[in-house]
JSON list of C-alpha atoms in Angstrom, two decimals:
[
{"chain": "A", "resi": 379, "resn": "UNK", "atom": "CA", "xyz": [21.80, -124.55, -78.02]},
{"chain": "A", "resi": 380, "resn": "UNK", "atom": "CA", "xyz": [18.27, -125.97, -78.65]},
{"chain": "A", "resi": 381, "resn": "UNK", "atom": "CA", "xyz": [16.31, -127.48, -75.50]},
{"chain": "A", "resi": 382, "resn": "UNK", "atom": "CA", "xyz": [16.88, -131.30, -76.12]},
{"chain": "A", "resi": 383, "resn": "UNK", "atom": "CA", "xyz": [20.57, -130.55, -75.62]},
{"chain": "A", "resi": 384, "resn": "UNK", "atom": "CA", "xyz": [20.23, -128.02, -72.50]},
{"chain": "A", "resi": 385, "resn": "UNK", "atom": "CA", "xyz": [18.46, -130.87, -70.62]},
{"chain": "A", "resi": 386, "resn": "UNK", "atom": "CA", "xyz": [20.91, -133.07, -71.49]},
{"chain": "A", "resi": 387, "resn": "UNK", "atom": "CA", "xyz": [23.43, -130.68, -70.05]},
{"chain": "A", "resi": 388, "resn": "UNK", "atom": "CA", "xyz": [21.19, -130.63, -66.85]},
{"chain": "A", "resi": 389, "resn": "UNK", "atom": "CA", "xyz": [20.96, -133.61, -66.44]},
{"chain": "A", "resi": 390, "resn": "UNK", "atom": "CA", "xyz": [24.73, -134.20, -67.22]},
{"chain": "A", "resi": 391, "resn": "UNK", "atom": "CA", "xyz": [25.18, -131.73, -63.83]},
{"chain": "A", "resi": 392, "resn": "UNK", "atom": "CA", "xyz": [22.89, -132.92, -62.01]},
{"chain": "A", "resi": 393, "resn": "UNK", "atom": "CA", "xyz": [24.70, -135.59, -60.28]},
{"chain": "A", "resi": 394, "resn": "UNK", "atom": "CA", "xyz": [27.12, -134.49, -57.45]},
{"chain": "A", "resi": 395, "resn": "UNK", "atom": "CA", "xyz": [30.33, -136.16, -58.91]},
{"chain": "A", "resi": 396, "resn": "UNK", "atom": "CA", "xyz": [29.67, -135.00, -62.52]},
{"chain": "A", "resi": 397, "resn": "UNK", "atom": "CA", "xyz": [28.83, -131.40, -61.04]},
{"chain": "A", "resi": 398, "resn": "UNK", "atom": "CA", "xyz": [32.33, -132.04, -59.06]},
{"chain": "A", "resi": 399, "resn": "UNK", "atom": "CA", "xyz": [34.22, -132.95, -61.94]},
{"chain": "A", "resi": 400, "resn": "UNK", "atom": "CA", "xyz": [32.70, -130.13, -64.55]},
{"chain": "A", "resi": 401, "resn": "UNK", "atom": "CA", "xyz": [33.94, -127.50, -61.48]},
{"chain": "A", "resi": 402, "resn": "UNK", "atom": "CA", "xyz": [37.43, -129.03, -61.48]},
{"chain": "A", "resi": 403, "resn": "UNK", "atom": "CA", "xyz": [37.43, -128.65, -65.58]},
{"chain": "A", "resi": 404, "resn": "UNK", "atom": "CA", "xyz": [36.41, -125.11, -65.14]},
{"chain": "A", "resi": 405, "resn": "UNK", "atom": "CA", "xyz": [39.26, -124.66, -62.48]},
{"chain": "A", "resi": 406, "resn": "UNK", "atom": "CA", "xyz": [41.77, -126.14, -64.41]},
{"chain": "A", "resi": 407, "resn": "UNK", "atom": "CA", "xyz": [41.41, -123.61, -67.45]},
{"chain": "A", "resi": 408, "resn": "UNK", "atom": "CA", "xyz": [42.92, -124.14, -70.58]},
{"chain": "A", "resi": 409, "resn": "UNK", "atom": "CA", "xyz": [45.23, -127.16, -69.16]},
{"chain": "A", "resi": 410, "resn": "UNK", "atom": "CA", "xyz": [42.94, -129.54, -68.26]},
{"chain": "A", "resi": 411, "resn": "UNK", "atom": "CA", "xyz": [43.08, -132.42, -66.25]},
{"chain": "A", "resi": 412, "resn": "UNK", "atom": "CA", "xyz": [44.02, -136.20, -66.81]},
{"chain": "A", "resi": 413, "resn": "UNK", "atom": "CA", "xyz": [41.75, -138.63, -66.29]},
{"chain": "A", "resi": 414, "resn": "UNK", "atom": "CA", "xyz": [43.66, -140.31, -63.28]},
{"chain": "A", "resi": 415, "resn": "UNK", "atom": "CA", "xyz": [44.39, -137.02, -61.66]},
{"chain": "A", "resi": 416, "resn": "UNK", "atom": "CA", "xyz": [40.28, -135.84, -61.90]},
{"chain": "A", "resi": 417, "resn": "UNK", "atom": "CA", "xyz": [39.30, -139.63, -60.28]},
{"chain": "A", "resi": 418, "resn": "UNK", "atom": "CA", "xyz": [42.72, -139.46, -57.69]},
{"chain": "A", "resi": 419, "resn": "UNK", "atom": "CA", "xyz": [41.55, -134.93, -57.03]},
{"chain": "A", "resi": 420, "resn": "UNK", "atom": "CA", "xyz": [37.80, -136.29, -55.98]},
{"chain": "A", "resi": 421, "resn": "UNK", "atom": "CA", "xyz": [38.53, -140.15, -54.47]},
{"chain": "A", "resi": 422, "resn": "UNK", "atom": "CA", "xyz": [36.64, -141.54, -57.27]},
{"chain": "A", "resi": 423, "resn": "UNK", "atom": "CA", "xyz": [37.31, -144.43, -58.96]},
{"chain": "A", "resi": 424, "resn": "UNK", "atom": "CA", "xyz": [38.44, -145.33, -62.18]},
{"chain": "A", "resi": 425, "resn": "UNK", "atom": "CA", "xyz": [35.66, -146.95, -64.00]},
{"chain": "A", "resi": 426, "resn": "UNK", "atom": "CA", "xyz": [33.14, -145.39, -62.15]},
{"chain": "A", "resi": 427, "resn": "UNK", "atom": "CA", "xyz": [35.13, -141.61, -63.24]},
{"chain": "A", "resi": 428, "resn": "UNK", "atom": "CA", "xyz": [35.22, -143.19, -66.94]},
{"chain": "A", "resi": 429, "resn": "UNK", "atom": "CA", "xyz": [31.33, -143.43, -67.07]},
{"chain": "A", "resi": 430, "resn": "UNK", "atom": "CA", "xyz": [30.76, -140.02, -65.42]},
{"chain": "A", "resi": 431, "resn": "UNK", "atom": "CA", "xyz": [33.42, -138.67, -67.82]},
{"chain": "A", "resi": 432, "resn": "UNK", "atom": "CA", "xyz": [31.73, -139.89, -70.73]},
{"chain": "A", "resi": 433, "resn": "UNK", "atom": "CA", "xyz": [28.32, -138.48, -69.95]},
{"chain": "A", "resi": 434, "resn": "UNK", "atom": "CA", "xyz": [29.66, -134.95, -69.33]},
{"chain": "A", "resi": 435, "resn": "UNK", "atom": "CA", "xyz": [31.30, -135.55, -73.05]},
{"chain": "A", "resi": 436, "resn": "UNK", "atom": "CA", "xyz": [28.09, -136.39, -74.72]},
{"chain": "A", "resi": 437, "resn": "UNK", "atom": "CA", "xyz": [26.44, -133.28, -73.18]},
{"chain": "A", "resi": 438, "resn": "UNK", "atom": "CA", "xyz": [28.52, -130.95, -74.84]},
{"chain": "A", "resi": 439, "resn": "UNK", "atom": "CA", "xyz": [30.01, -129.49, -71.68]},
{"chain": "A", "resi": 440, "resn": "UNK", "atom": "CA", "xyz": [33.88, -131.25, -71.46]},
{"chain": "A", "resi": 441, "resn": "UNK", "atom": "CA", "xyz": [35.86, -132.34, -74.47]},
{"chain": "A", "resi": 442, "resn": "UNK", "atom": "CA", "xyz": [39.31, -134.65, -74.06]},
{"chain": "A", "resi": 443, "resn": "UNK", "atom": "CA", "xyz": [42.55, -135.23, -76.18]},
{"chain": "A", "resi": 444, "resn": "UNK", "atom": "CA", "xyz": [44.48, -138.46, -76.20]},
{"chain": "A", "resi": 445, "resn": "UNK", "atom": "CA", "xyz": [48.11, -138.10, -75.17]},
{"chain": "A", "resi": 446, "resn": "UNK", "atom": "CA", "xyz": [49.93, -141.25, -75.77]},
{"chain": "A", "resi": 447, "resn": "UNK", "atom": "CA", "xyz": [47.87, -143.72, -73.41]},
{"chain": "A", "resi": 448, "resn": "UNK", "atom": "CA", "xyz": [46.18, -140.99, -71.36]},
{"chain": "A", "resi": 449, "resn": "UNK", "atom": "CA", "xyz": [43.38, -138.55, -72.13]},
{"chain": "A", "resi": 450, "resn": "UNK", "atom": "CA", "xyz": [43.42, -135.37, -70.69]},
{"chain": "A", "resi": 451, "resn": "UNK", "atom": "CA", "xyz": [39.83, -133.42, -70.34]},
{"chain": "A", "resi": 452, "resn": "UNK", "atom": "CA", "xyz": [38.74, -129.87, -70.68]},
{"chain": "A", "resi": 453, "resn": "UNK", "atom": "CA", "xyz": [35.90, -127.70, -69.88]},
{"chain": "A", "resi": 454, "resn": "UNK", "atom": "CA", "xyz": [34.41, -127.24, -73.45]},
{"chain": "A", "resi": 455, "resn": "UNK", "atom": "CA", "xyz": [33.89, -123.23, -73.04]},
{"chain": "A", "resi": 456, "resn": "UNK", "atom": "CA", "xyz": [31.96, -123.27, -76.06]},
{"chain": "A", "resi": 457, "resn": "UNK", "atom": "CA", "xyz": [28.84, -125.64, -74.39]},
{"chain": "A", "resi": 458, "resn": "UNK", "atom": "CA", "xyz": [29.50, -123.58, -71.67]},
{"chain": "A", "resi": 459, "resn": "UNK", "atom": "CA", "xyz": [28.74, -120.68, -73.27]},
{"chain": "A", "resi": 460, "resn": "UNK", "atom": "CA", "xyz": [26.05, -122.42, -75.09]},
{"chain": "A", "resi": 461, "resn": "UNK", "atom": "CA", "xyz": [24.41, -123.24, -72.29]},
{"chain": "A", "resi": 462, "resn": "UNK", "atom": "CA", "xyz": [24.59, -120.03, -70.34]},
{"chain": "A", "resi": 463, "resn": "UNK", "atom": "CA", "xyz": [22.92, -118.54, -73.98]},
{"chain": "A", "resi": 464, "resn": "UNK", "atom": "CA", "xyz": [20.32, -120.99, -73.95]},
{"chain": "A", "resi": 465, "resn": "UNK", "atom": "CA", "xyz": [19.14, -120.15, -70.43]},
{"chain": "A", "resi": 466, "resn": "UNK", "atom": "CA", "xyz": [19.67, -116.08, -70.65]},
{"chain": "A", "resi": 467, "resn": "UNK", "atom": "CA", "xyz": [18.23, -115.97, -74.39]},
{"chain": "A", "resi": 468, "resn": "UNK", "atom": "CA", "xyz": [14.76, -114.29, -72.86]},
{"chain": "A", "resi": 469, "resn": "UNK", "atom": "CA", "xyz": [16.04, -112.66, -70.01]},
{"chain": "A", "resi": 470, "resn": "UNK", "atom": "CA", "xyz": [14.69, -109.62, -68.43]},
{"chain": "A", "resi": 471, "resn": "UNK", "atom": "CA", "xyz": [11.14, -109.71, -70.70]},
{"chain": "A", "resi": 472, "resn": "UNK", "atom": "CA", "xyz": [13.77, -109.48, -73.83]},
{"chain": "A", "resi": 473, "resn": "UNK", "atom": "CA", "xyz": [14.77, -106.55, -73.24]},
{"chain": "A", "resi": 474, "resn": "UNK", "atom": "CA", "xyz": [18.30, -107.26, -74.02]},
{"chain": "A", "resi": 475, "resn": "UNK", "atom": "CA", "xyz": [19.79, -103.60, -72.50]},
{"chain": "A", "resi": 476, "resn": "UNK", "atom": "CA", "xyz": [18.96, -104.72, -69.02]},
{"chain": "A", "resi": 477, "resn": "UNK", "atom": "CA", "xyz": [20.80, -107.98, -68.76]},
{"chain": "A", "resi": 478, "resn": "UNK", "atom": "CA", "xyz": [23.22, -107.38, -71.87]},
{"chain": "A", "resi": 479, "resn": "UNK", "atom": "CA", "xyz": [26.17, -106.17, -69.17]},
{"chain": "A", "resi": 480, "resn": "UNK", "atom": "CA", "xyz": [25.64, -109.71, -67.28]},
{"chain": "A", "resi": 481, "resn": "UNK", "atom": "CA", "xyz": [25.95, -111.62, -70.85]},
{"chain": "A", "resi": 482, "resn": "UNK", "atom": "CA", "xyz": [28.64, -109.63, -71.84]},
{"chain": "A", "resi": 483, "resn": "UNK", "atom": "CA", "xyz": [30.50, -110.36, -68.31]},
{"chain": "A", "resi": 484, "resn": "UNK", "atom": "CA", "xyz": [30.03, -114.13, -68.80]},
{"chain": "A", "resi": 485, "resn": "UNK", "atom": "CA", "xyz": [31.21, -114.24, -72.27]},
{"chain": "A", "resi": 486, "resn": "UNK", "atom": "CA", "xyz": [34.82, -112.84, -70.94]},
{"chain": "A", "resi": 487, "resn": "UNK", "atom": "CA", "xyz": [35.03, -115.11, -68.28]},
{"chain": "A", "resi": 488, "resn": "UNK", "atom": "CA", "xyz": [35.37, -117.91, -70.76]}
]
């Protein structure tokens, strides 16, 4: 992940809904959420959960499938992961041995 797309994924999180929803993703796992049940899980609503859905999209850091007339959305693990790269890529003066168990950790949570 370069840095034009790491601020976007700041900035993407750094509104309290959008940090509220990405949690819930990352909750959810592997199933996901629908759209209605994200808005109905935080009292937020619908157009106003559309917009903050769409931002999180275009930052890399949830993805969404169409199923039939609803979309269901997922944390996309692999922003994730890009992210938490991007921000431990120099970590501990690079030498890699002394944060290399906390990167390794990470990468099997996802």
């Amino acid at each position: 992940m370069d840095k034009l797309h790491a601020l976007s994924a700041f900035s993407a999180l750094g509104q309290d809904t959008r940090l509220d929803v990405f949690r819930l993703l990352i909750q959810a796992g592997p199933e996901g959420r629908l759209a209605g049940e994200i808005g109905e899980a935080l009292g937020v609503r619908q157009n106003t959960m559309s917009a903050n859905l769409a931002i999180l999209t275009q930052a890399g850091l949830i993805r969404h499938s169409r199923e039939g007339r609803a979309i269901r959305y997922f944390a996309d693990m692999e922003g994730v992961k890009g992210l938490l790269a991007f921000l431990l890529e120099d970590c501990c003066g690079g030498r890699k041995e002394l944060c290399q168990p906390l990167i390794d950790k990470l990468a099997c949570m996802c």
